[in-house]
PDB file of C-alpha atoms in Angstrom:
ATOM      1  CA  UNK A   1       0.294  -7.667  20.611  1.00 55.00           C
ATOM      2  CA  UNK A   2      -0.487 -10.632  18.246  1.00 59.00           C
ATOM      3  CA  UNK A   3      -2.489 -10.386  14.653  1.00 61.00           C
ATOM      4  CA  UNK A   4      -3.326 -13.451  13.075  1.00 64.00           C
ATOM      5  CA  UNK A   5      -5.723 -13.883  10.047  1.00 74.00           C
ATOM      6  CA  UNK A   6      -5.402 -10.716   8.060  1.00 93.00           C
ATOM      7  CA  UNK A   7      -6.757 -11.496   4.920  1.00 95.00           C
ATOM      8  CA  UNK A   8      -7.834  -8.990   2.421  1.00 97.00           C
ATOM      9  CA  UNK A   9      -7.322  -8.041  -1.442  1.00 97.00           C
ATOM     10  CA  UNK A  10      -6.272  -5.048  -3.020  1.00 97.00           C
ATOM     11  CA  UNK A  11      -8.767  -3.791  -5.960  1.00 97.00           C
ATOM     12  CA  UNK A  12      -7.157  -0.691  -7.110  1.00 97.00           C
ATOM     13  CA  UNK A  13      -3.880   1.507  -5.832  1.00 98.00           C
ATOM     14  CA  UNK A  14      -1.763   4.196  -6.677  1.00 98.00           C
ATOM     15  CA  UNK A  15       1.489   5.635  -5.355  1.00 98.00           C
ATOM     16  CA  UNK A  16       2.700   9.286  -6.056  1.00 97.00           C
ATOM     17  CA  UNK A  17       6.085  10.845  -5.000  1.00 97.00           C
ATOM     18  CA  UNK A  18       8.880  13.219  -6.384  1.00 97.00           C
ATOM     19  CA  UNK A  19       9.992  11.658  -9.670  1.00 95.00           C
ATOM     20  CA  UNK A  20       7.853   8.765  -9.745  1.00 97.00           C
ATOM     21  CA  UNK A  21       4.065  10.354 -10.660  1.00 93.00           C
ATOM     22  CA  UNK A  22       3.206   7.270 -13.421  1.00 95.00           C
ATOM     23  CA  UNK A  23       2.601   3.281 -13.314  1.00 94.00           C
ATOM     24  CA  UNK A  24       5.738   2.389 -15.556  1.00 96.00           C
ATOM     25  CA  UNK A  25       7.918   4.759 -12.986  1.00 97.00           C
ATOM     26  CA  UNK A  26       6.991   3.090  -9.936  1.00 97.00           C
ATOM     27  CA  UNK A  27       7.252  -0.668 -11.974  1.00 96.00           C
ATOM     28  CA  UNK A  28      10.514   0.073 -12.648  1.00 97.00           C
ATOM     29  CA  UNK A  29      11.430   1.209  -8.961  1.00 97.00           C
ATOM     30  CA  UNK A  30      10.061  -1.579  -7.903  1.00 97.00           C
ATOM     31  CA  UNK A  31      12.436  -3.759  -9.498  1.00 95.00           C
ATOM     32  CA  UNK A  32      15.830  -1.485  -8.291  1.00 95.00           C
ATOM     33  CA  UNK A  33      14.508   0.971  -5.860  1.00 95.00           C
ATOM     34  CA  UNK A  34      16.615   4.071  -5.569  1.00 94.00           C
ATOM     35  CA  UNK A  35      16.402   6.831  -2.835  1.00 94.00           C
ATOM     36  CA  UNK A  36      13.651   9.486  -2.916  1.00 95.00           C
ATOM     37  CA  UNK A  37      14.503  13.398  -3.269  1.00 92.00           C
ATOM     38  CA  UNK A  38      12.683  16.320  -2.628  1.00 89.00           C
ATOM     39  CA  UNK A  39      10.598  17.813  -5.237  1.00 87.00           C
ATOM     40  CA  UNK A  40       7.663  19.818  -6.622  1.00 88.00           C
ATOM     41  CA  UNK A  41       4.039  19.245  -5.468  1.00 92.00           C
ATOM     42  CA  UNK A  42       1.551  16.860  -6.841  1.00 94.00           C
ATOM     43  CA  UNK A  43      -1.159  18.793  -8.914  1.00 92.00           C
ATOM     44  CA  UNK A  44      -4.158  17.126  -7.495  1.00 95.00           C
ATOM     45  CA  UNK A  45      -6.046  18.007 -10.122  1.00 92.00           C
ATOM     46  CA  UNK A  46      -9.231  16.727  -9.053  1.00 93.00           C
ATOM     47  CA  UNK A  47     -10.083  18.944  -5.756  1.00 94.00           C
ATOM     48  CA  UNK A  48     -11.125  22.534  -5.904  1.00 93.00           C
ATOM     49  CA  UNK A  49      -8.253  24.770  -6.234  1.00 92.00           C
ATOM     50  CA  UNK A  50      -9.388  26.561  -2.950  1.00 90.00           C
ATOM     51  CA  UNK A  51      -9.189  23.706  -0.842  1.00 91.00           C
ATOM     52  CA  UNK A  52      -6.425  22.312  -2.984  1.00 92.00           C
ATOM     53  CA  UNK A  53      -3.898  25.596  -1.602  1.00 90.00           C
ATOM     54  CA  UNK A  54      -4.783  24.634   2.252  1.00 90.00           C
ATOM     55  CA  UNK A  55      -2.933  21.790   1.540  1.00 92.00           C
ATOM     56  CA  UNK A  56       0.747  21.249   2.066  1.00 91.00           C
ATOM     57  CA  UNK A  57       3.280  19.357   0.267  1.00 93.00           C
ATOM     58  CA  UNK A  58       2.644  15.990   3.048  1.00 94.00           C
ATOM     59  CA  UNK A  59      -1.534  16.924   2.311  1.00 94.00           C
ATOM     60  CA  UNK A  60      -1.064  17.016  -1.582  1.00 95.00           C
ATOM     61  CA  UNK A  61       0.509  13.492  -1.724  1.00 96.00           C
ATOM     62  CA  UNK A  62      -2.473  11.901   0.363  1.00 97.00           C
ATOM     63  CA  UNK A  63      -5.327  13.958  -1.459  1.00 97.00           C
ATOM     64  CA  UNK A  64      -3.468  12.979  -4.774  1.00 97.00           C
ATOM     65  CA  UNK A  65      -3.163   9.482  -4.200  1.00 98.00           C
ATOM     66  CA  UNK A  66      -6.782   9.127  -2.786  1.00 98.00           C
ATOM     67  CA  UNK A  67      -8.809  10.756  -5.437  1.00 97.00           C
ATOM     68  CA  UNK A  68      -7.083   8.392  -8.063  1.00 97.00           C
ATOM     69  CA  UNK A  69      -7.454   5.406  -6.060  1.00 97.00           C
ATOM     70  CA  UNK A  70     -11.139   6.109  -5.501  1.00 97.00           C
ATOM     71  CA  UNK A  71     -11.568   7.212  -9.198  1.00 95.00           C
ATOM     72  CA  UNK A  72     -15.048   8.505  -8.297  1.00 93.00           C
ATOM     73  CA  UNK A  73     -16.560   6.319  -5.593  1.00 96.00           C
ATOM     74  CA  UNK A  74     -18.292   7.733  -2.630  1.00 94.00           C
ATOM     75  CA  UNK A  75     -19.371   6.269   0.408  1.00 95.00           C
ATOM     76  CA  UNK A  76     -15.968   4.387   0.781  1.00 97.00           C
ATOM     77  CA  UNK A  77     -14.814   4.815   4.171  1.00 97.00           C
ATOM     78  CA  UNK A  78     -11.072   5.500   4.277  1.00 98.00           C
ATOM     79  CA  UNK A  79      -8.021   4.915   7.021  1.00 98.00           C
ATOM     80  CA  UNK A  80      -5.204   7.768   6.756  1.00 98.00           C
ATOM     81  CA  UNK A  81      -2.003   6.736   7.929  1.00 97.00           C
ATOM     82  CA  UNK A  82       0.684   8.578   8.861  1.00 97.00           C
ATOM     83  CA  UNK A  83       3.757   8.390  11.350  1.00 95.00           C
ATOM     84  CA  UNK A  84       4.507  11.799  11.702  1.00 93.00           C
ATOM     85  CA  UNK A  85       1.648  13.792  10.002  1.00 90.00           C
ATOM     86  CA  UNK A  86       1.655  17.586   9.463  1.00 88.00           C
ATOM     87  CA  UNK A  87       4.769  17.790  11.910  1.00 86.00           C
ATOM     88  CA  UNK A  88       6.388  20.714  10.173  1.00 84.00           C
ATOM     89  CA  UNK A  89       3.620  22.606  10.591  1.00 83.00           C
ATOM     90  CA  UNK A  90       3.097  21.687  13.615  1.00 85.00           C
ATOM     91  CA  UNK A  91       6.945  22.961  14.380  1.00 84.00           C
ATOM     92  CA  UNK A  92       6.387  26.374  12.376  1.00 84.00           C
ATOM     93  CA  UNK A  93       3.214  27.017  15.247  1.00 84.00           C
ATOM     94  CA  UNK A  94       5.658  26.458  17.974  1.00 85.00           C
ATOM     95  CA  UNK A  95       7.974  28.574  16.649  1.00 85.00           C
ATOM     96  CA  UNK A  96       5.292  31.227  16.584  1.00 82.00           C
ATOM     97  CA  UNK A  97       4.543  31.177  20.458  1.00 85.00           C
ATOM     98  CA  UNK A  98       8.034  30.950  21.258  1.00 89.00           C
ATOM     99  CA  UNK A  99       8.776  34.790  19.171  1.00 89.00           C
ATOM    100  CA  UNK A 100       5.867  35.368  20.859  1.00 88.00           C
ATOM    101  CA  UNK A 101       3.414  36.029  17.417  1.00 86.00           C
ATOM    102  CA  UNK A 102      -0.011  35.252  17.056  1.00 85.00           C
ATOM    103  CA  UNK A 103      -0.781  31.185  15.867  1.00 80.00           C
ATOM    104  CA  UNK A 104      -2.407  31.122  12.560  1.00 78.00           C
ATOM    105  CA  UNK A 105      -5.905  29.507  13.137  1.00 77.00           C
ATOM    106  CA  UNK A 106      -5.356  28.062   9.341  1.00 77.00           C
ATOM    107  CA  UNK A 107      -2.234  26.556   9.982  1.00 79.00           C
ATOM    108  CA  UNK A 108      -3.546  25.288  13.447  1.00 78.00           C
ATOM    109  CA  UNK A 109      -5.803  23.424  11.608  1.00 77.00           C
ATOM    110  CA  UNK A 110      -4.451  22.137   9.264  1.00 81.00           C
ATOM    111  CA  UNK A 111      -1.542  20.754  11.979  1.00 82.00           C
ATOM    112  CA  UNK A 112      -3.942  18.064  13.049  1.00 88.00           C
ATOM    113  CA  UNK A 113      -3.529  14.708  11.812  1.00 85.00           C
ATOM    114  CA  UNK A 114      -6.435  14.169  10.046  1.00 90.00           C
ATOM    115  CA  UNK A 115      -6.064  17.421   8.103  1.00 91.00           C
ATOM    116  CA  UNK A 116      -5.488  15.763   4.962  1.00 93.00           C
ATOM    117  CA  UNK A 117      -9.072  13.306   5.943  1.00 94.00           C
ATOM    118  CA  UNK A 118     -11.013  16.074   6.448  1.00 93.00           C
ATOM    119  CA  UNK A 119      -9.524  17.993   3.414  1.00 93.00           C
ATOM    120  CA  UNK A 120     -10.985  15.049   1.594  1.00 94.00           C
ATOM    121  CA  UNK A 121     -14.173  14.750   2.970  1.00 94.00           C
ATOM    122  CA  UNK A 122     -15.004  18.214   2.551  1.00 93.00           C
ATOM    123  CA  UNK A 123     -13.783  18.720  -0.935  1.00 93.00           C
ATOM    124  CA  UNK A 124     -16.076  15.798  -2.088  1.00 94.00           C
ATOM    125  CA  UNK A 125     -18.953  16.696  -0.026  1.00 93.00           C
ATOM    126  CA  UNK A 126     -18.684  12.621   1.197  1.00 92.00           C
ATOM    127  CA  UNK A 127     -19.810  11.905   4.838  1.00 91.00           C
ATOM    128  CA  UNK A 128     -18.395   8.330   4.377  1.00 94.00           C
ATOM    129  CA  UNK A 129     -16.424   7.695   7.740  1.00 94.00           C
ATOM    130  CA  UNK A 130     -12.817   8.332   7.809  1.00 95.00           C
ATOM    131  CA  UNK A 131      -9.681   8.208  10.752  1.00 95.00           C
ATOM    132  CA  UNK A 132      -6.367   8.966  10.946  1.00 96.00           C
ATOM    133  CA  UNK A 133      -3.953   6.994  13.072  1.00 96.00           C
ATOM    134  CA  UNK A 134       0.058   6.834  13.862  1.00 96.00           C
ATOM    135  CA  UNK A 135       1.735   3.620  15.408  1.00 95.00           C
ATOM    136  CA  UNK A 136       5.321   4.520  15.345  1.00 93.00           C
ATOM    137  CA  UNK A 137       7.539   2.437  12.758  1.00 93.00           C
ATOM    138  CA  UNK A 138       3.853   0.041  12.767  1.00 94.00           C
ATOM    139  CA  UNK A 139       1.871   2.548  11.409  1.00 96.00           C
ATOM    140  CA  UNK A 140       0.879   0.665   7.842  1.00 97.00           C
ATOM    141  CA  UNK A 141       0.338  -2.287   9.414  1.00 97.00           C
ATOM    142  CA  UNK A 142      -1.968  -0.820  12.252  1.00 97.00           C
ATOM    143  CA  UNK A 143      -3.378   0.904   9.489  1.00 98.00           C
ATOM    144  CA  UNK A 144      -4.224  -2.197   7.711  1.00 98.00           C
ATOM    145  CA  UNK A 145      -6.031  -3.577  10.839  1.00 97.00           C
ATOM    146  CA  UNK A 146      -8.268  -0.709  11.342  1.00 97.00           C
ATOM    147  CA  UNK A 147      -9.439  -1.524   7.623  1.00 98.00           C
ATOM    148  CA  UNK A 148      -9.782  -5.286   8.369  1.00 97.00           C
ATOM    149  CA  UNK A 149     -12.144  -4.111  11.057  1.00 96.00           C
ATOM    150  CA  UNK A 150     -14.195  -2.459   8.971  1.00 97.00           C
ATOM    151  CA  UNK A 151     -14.272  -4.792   5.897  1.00 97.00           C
ATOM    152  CA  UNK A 152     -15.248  -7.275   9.251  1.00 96.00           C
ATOM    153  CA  UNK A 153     -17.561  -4.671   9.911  1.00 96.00           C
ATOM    154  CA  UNK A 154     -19.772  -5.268   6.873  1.00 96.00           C
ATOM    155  CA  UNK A 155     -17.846  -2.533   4.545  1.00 97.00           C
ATOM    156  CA  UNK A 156     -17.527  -3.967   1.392  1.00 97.00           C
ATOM    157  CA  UNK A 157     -14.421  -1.742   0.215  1.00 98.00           C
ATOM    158  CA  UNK A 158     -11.751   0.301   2.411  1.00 98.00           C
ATOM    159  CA  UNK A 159      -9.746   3.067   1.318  1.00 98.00           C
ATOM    160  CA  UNK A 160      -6.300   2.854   2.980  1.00 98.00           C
ATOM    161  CA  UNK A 161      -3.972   5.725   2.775  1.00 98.00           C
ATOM    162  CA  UNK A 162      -0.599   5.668   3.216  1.00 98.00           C
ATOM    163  CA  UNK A 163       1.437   9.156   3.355  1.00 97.00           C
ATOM    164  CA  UNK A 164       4.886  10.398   5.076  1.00 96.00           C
ATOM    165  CA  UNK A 165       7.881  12.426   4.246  1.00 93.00           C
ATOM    166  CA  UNK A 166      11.245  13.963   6.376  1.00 90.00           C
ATOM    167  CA  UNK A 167      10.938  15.646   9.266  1.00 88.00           C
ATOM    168  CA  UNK A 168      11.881  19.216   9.736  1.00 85.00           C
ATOM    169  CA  UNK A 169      15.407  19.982  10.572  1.00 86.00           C
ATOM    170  CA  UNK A 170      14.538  20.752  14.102  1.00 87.00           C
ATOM    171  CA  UNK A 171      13.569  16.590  14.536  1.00 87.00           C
ATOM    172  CA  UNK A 172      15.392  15.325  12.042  1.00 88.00           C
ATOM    173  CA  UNK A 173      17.830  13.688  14.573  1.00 88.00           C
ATOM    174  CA  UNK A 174      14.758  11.675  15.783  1.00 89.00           C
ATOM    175  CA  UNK A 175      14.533  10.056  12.476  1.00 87.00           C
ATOM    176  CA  UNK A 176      15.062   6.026  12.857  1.00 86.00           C
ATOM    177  CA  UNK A 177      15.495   5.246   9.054  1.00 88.00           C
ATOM    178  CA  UNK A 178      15.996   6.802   5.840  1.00 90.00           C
ATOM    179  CA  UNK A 179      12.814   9.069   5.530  1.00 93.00           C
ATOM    180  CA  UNK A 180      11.672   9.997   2.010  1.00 95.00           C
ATOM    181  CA  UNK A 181       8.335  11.323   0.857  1.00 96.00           C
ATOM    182  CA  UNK A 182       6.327   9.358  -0.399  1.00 97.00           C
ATOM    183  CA  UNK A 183       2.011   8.391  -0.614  1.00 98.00           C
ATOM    184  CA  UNK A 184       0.151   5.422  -2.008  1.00 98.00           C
ATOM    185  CA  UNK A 185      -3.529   4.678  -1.756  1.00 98.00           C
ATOM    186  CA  UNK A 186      -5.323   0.883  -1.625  1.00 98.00           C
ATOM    187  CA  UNK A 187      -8.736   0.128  -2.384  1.00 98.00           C
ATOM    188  CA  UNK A 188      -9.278  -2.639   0.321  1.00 98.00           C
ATOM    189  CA  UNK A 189     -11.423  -6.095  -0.392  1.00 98.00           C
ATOM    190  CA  UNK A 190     -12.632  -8.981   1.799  1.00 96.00           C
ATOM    191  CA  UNK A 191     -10.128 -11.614   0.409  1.00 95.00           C
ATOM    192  CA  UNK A 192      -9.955 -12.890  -3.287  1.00 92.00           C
ATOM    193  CA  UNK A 193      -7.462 -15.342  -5.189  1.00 87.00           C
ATOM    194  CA  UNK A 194      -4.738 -12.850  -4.786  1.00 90.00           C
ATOM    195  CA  UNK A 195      -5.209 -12.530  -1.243  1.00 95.00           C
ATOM    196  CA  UNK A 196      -2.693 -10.856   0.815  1.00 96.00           C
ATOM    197  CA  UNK A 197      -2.164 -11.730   4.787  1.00 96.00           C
ATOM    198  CA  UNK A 198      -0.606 -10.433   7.517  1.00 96.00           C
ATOM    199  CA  UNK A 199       0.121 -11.531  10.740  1.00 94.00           C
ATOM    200  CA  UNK A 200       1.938  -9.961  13.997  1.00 93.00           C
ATOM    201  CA  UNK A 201       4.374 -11.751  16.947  1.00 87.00           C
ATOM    202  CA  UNK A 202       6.883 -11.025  19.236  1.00 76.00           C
ATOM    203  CA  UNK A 203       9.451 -13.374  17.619  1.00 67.00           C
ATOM    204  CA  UNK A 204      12.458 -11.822  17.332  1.00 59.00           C
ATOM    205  CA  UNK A 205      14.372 -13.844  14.639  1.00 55.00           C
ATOM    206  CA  UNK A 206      14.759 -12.377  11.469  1.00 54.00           C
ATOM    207  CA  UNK A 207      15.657  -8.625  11.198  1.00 54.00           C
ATOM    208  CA  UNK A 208      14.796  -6.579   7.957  1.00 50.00           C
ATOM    209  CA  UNK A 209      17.590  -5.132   6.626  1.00 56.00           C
ATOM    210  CA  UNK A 210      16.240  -2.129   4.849  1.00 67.00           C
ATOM    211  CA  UNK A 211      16.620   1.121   6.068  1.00 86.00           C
ATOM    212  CA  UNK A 212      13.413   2.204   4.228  1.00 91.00           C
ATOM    213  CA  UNK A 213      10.660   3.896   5.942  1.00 93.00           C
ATOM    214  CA  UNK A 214       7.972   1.324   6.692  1.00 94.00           C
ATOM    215  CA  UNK A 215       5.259   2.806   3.932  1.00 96.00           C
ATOM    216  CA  UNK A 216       7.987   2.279   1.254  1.00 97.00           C
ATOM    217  CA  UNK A 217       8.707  -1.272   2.370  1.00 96.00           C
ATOM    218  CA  UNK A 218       5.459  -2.390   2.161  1.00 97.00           C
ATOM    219  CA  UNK A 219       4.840  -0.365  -1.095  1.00 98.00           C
ATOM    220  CA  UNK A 220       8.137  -2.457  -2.660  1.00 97.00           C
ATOM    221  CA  UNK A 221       6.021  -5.769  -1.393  1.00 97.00           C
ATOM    222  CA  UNK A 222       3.163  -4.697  -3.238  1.00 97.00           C
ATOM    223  CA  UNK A 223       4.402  -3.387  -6.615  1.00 97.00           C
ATOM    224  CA  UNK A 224       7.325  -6.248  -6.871  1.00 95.00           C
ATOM    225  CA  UNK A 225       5.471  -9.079  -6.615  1.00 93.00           C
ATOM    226  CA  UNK A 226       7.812 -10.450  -3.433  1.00 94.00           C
ATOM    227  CA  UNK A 227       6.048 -13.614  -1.890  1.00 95.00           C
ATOM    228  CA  UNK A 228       6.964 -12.331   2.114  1.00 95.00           C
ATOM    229  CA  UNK A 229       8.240  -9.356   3.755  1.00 95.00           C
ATOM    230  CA  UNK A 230       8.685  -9.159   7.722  1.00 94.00           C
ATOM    231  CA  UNK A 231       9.661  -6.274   9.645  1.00 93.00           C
ATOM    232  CA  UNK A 232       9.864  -5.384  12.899  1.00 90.00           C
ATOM    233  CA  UNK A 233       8.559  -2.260  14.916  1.00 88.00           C
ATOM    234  CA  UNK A 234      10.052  -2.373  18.694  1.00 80.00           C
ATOM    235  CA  UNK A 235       9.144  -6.282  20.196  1.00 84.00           C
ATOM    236  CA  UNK A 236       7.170  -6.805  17.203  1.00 88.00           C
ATOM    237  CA  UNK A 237       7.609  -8.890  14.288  1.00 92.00           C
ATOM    238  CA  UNK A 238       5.207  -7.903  11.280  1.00 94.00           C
ATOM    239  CA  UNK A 239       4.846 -10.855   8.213  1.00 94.00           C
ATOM    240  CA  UNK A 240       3.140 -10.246   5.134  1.00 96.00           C
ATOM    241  CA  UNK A 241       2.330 -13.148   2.730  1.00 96.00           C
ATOM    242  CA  UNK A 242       1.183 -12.364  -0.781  1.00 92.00           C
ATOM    243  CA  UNK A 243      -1.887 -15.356  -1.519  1.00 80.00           C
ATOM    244  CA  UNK A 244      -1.683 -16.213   2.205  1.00 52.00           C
TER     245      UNK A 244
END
């Protein structure tokens, strides 16, 4: 696979996770990031408190981060991203056929991974389009092509949503790097002054040497103010350029 010519803006953003809920808290993580712990939900104040309890701890940090991104806009259509979505619920449903119990249709669900999407949608009563993808270690960055596409598309803003956390103890030895939850949101522009690019190869030189999930990487990219980061996902080498 090979990306050139990403070009886009960001208008607005936020970023939620356990112990960092403000603008000054993630500023100052940004400058000496530490490691993420567990903690209590996000109060997503804005959504109806009966939708609001379908939601689990993974949902809460998406809806959160969304509604304050959007800050009231509708008709915004909006990219989910996630690598391993609603995976512990997915796990708990598996459990129940192997005891042999019935599957809760609520918790079936909300297992899919555009529960948190649709959660959304419905709680705002928006018919604005919306997906939900995972690419593996990629999946920001495949996330940020699928709202390229549609700012290419004639959009003329793009909610992009960025959401993950640790997987249950029954996966966790799948785990590649050092998971922590975490969500931020981007309000997506056709390209301004303060353009940022990014571009996809399968050069193998350089080698990031963070052991961050890929969401916080790029998040760190953002909020410091770093000219370049590059990662790599399997064969591929990622690059983002800040006014490329």
């Amino acid at each position: 696979m090979r990306v050139d010519g990403l070009k886009f803006s960001i208008a607005a953003h936020s970023a939620w996770a356990p112990g960092l809920a403000t603008a000054e808290a993630w500023s100052a993580w940004a400058q000496a990031p530490t490691r993420i712990g567990e903690g209590a939900d996000p109060v997503v104040a804005a959504m109806p408190p009966m939708l609001r309890r379908r939601a689990g701890f993974l949902g809460k940090m998406a809806l959160d981060v969304a509604y304050r991104c959007l800050d009231g806009r509708t008709n915004v259509p909006a990219v989910f991203c996630s690598r391993h979505g609603e995976v512990s619920r997915a796990v708990d449903l598996l459990g129940e056929l192997a005891r042999g119990e019935p599957m809760s249709p609520t918790g079936f669900g909300l297992a899919v991974h555009n529960a948190s999407a649709g959660l959304f949608s419905i709680a705002r009563t928006d018919r604005a389009n919306h997906m939900a993808l995972s690419a593996g270690a990629a999946t920001v960055e495949h996330g940020v092509v699928e709202a390229c596409g549609l700012l290419a598309d004639g959009a003329p803003m793009v909610l992009l949503v960025a959401y993950d956390c640790a997987l249950p103890p029954a996966l966790a030895h799948f785990e590649d790097c050092d998971e922590q939850p975490h969500a931020w949101a981007w309000l997506m522009t056709a390209p301004g002054a303060d353009a940022i690019s990014l571009a996809c190869d399968g050069g193998a030189g350089e080698v990031a040497a963070s052991t961050r999930p890929g969401g916080l990487d790029v998040l760190h990219f953002q909020l410091s103010g770093a000219p370049r980061l590059v990662r790599h996902a399997g064969p591929q080498r990622w690059t983002w350029t800040r006014n490329g």
